XYZ file of C-alpha atoms in Angstrom:
387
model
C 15.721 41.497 27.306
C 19.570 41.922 27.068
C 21.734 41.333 24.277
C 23.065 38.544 26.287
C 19.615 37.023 26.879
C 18.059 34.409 24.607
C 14.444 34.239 23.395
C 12.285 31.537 25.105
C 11.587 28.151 23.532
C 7.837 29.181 23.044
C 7.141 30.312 19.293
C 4.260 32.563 21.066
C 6.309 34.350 23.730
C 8.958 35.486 20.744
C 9.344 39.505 20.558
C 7.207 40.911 18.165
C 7.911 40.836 14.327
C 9.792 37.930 14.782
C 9.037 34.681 12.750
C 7.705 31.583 14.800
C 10.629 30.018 15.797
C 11.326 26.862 13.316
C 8.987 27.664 10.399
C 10.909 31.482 9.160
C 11.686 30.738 5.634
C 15.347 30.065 4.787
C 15.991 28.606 7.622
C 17.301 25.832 5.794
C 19.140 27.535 2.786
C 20.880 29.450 6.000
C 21.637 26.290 7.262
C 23.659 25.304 4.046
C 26.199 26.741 3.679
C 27.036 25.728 7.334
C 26.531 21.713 6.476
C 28.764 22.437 3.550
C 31.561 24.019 5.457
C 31.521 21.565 8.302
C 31.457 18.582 5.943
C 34.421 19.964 4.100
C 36.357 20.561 7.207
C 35.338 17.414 8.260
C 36.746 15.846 4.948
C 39.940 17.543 4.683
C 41.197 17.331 8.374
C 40.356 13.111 8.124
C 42.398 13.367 4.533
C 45.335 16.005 5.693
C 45.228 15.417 9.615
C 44.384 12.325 11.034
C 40.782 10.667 12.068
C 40.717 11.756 15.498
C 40.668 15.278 14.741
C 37.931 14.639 12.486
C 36.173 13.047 14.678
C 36.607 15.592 17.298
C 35.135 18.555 14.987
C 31.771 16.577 15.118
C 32.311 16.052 19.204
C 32.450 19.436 19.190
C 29.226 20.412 16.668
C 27.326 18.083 19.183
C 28.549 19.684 22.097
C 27.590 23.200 20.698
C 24.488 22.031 19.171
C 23.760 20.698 22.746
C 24.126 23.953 24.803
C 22.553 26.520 22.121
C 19.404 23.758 21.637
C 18.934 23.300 24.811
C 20.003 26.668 26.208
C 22.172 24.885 29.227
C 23.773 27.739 30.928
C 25.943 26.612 33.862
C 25.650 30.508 34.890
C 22.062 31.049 34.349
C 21.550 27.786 36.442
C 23.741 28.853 39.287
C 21.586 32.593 38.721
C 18.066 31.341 39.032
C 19.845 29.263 42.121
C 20.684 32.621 43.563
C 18.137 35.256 42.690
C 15.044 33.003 42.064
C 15.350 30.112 44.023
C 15.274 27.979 41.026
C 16.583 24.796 40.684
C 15.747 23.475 37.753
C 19.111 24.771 36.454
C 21.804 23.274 38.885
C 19.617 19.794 38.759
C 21.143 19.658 35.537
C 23.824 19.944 35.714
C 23.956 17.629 38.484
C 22.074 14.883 36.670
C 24.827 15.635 33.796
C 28.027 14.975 36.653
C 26.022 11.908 37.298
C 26.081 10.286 34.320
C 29.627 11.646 32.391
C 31.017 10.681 35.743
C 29.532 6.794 35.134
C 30.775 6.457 31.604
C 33.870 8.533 32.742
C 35.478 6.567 35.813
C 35.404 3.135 34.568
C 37.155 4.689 30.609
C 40.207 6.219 32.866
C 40.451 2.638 34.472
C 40.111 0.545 32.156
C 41.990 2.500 29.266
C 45.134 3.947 30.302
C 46.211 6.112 27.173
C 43.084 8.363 28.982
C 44.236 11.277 31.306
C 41.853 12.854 34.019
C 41.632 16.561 34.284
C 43.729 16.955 37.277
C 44.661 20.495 38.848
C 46.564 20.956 41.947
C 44.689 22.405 45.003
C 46.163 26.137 45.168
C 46.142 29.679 46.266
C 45.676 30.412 42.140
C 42.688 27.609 42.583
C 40.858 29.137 45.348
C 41.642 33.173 44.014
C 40.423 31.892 40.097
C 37.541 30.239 40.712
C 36.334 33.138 42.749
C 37.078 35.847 40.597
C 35.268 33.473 37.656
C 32.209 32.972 39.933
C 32.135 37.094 40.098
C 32.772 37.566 35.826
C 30.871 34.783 34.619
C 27.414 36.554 36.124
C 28.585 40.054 34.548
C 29.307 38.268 31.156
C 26.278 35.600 31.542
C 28.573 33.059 30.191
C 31.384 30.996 31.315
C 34.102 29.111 28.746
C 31.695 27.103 26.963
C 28.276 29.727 27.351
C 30.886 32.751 25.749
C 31.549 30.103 23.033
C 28.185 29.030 21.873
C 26.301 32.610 22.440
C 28.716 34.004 20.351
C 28.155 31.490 17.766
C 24.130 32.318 18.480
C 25.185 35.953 17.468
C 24.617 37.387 21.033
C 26.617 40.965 20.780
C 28.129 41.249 24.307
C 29.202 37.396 23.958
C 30.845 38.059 20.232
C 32.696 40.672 21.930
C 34.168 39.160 25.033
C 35.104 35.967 22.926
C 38.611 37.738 22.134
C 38.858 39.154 25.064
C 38.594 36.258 26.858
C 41.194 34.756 24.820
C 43.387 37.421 25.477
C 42.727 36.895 29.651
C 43.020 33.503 29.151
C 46.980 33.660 27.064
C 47.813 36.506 30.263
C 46.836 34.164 33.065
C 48.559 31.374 31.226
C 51.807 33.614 30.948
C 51.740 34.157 35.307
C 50.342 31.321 36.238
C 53.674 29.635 37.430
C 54.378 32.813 39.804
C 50.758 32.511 41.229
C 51.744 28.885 41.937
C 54.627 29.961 43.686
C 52.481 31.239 46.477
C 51.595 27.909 47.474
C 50.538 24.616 45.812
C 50.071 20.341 46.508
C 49.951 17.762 44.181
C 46.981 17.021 41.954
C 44.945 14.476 43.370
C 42.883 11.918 41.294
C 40.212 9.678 42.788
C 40.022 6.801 40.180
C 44.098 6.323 40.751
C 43.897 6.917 44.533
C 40.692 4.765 45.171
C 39.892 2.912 41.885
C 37.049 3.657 39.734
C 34.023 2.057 41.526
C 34.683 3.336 45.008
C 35.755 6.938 43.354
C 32.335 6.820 41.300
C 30.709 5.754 44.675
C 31.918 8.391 46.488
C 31.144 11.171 43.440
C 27.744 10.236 43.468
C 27.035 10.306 46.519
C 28.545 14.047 47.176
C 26.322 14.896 44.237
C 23.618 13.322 45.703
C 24.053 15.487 48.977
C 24.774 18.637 46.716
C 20.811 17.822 45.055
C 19.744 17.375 49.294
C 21.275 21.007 49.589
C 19.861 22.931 46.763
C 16.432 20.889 47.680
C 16.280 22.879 51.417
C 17.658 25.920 49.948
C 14.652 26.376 47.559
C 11.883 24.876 50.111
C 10.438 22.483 47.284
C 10.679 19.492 46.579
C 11.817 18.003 43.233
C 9.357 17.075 40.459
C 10.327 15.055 37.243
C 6.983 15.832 36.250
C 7.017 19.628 35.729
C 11.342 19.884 35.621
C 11.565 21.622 32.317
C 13.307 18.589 29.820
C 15.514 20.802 28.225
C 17.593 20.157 31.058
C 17.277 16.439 31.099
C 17.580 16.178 27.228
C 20.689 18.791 27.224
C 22.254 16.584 30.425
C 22.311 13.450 28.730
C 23.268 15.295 25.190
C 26.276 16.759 26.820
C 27.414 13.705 29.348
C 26.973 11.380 25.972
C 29.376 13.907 23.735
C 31.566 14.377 26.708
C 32.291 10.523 27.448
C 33.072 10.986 23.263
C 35.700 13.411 23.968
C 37.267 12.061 26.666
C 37.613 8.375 24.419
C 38.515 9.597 21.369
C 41.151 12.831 22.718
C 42.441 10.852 25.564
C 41.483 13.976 27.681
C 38.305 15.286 29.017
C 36.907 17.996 27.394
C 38.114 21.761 28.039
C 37.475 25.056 26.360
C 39.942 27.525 28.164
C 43.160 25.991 26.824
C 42.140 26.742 23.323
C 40.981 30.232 23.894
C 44.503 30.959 25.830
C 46.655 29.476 22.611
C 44.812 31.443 19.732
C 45.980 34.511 21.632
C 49.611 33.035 22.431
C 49.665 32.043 18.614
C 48.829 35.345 17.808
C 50.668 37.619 20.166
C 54.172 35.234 19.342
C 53.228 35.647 15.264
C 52.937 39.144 15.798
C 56.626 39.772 17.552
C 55.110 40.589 21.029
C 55.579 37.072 22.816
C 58.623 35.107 23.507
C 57.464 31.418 24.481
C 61.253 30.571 25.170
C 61.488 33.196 28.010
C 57.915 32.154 29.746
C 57.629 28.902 32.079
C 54.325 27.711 31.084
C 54.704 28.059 27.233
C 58.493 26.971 27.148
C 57.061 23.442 29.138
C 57.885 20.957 25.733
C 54.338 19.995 25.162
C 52.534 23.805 25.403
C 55.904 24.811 22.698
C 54.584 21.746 20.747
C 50.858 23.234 20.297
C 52.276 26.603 20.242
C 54.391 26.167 16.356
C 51.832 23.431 15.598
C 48.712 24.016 13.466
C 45.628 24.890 15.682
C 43.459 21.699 14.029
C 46.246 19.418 15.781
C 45.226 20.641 19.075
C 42.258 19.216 20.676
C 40.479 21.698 22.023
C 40.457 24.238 19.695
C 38.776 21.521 17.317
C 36.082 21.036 19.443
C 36.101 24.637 20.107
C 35.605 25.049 16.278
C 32.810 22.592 16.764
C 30.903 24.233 19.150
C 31.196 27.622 17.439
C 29.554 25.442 14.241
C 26.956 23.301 16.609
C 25.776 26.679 17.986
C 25.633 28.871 14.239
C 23.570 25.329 13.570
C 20.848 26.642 16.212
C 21.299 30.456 15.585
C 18.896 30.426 12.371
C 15.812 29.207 14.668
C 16.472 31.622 17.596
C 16.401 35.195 16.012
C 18.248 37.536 18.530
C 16.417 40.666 20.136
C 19.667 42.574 20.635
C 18.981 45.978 23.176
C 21.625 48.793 22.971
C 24.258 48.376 25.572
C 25.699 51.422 27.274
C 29.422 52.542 26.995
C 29.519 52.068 30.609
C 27.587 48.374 30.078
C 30.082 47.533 26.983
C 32.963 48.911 29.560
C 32.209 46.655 32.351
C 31.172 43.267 30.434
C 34.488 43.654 28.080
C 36.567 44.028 31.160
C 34.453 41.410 33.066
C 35.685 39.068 29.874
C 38.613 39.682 30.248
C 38.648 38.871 33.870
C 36.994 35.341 32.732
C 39.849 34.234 31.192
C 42.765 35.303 33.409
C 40.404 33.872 36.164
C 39.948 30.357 34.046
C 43.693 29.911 33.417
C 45.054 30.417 37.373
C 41.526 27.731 38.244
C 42.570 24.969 35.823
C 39.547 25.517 34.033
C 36.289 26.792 33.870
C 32.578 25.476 34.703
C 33.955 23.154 31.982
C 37.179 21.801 32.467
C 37.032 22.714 36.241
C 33.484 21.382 37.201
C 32.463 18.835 34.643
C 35.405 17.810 33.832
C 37.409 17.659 36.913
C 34.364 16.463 38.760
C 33.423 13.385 36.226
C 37.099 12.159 36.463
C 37.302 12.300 39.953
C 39.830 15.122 40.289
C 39.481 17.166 43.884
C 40.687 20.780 42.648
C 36.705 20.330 40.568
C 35.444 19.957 43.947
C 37.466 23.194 45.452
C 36.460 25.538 42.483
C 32.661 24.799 42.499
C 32.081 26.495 46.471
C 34.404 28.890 45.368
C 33.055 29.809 42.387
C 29.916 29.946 43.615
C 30.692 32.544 46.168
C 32.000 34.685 43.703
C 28.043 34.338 42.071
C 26.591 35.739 44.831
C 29.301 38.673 43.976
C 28.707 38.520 40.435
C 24.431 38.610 40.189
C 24.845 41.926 42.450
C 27.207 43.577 40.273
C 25.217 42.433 37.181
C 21.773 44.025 38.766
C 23.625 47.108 39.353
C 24.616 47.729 35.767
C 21.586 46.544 34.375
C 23.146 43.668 32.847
């Protein structure tokens, strides 16, 4: 098993030595001081901040708790697509597009203070979601799969999270000259068609996407033996998603906060001047910038998910094997990669996909078939490694 690897569900098919999963002792009292600190967060950002942002910290503990529970990898979906012939994965995530897109469509119509997440079809687009397909297999993890496998405790992952942000702050600081080479207008379905047609028309693609991956695989699809973490995670994530999207006003992301800890931290530190870059001197980027980071929304929720996943960590012990300096080499590098990649696609299998997807955005429907030929890119450079 890798370090970046997480034990199976099954109690019996744990490594040796290790507890059953669930019943080690001090599972709870680990689980304590957590509970303490969120509730205390919670408390003080819903006395200090304001409600929303309280609110939002627990988005985000569901969101985490969510994807470490249920172990919903948008990568290892899109893997076991690739290597294995597995579906089980991408259904998934499909049945989640489904259903955040439903609760999604009609919120954006019939509440306009909420914003879709739009991105402008672009050479960045198409070059960013590519080289994310090819990092996110080296890294096994994408924005939100670095995020709660670090909080899990998952070496390679607790490495790259920094990196990451660092990737993520540089793509942010070129992105307007890699929109120079060529860019349209952000197009929304909901305000082009209106909500029900746009939902129509969503599902419907989806539905052809489930056709696809059907005939790829040669089998057909079986509620009965489809594994229901996937179903329960789905349904989790579309229900905490719809959450976000209500109470922020946005749809939830993951890359933006990664890419304005670093941009905090390289302006605190006398290395960054946000007057002299485009994309951080843009009023409401300088706003977040000298604000505090629990007045921007997605590093709240980011917070969350970090906390949601720690939640899980104490009932999946980790069965970390020693990485190579070439392994470390590549995977850090590969991170780094994943978040300069994330910033020039608008996103990542997050903000991107499920996001831009479920609000009916087309650049969501651009960076999927891109991304996913960078995969087929990214589970060959993995193998070589040994990954």
């Amino acid at each position: 098993m890798t370090s970046a690897a997480l034990p199976p569900l099954d109690p019996s098919a744990a490594s040796a030595g290790a507890a059953p999963t669930g019943k080690r002792p001090g599972v709870a009292a680990q689980r304590v001081p957590l509970a303490l600190a969120v509730l205390a967060l919670f408390g003080w950002l819903l006395w200090a901040v304001s409600a929303r942002q309280a609110l939002l910290l627990l988005v985000g503990v569901g969101l985490g708790w969510g994807l470490a529970a249920a172990r919903f990898g948008f990568t290892t979906g899109w893997r076991h697509l690739v290597e294995l012939r597995e579906p089980d994965g991408v259904y998934g995530q499909l049945l989640l597009l489904a259903v955040l897109a439903a609760l999604s469509m009609p919120m954006l119509a019939f509440f306009p203070e909420t914003t879709a997440a739009l991105g402008p079809p672009s050479f960045s687009l198409l070059i960013g979601a590519f080289v994310f397909g090819i990092a996110m297999q080296i890294t096994d993890g994408c924005g939100s799969g670095t995020l709660y496998k670090a909080g899990l405790g998952v070496p390679l992952n607790m490495a790259i999270l920094p990196v990451f942000a660092v990737g993520s702050f540089m793509g942010s600081v070129h992105l307007n000259n890699w929109l120079a080479l060529g860019a349209t207008e952000p197009v929304g379905l909901v305000t082009l068609w209106g909500w029900v047609p746009a939902l129509a028309a969503t599902l419907a693609a989806l539905a052809l996407v489930a056709v696809a991956v059907r005939r790829w695989c040669g089998r057909a699809f079986s509620f009965a033996t489809w594994p229901r973490r996937w179903l329960w995670g789905a349904l989790v994530l579309a229900l905490f998603a719809a959450l976000n999207l209500f109470i922020a006003g946005q749809p939830w992301g993951v890359v933006y906060g990664f890419g304005l800890w670093a941009a905090k931290a390289a302006t605190a530190a006398g290395l960054f001047d946000p007057a002299q870059n485009a994309f951080w001197s843009d009023p409401g980027h300088a706003e977040r910038l000298h604000q505090t980071l629990l007045l921007d929304v997605t590093s709240i929720t980011n917070i969350g998910i970090l906390a949601g996943a720690l939640w899980v960590a104490p009932k999946r012990p980790q069965e970390a094997r020693r990485l190579t300096g070439t392994q470390w080499a590549v995977g850090l590098v590969a991170g780094f990669l994943l978040g300069y990649s994330s910033r020039l696609a608008f996103g990542c299998n997050v903000g991107a996909m499920v996001s831009g997807i479920s609000t009916g955005s087309i650049h969501g429907w651009i960076w999927v078939p891109m991304a996913f030929a960078g995969t087929l890119i990214g589970v060959r450079v993995r193998r070589r490694f040994g990954l």
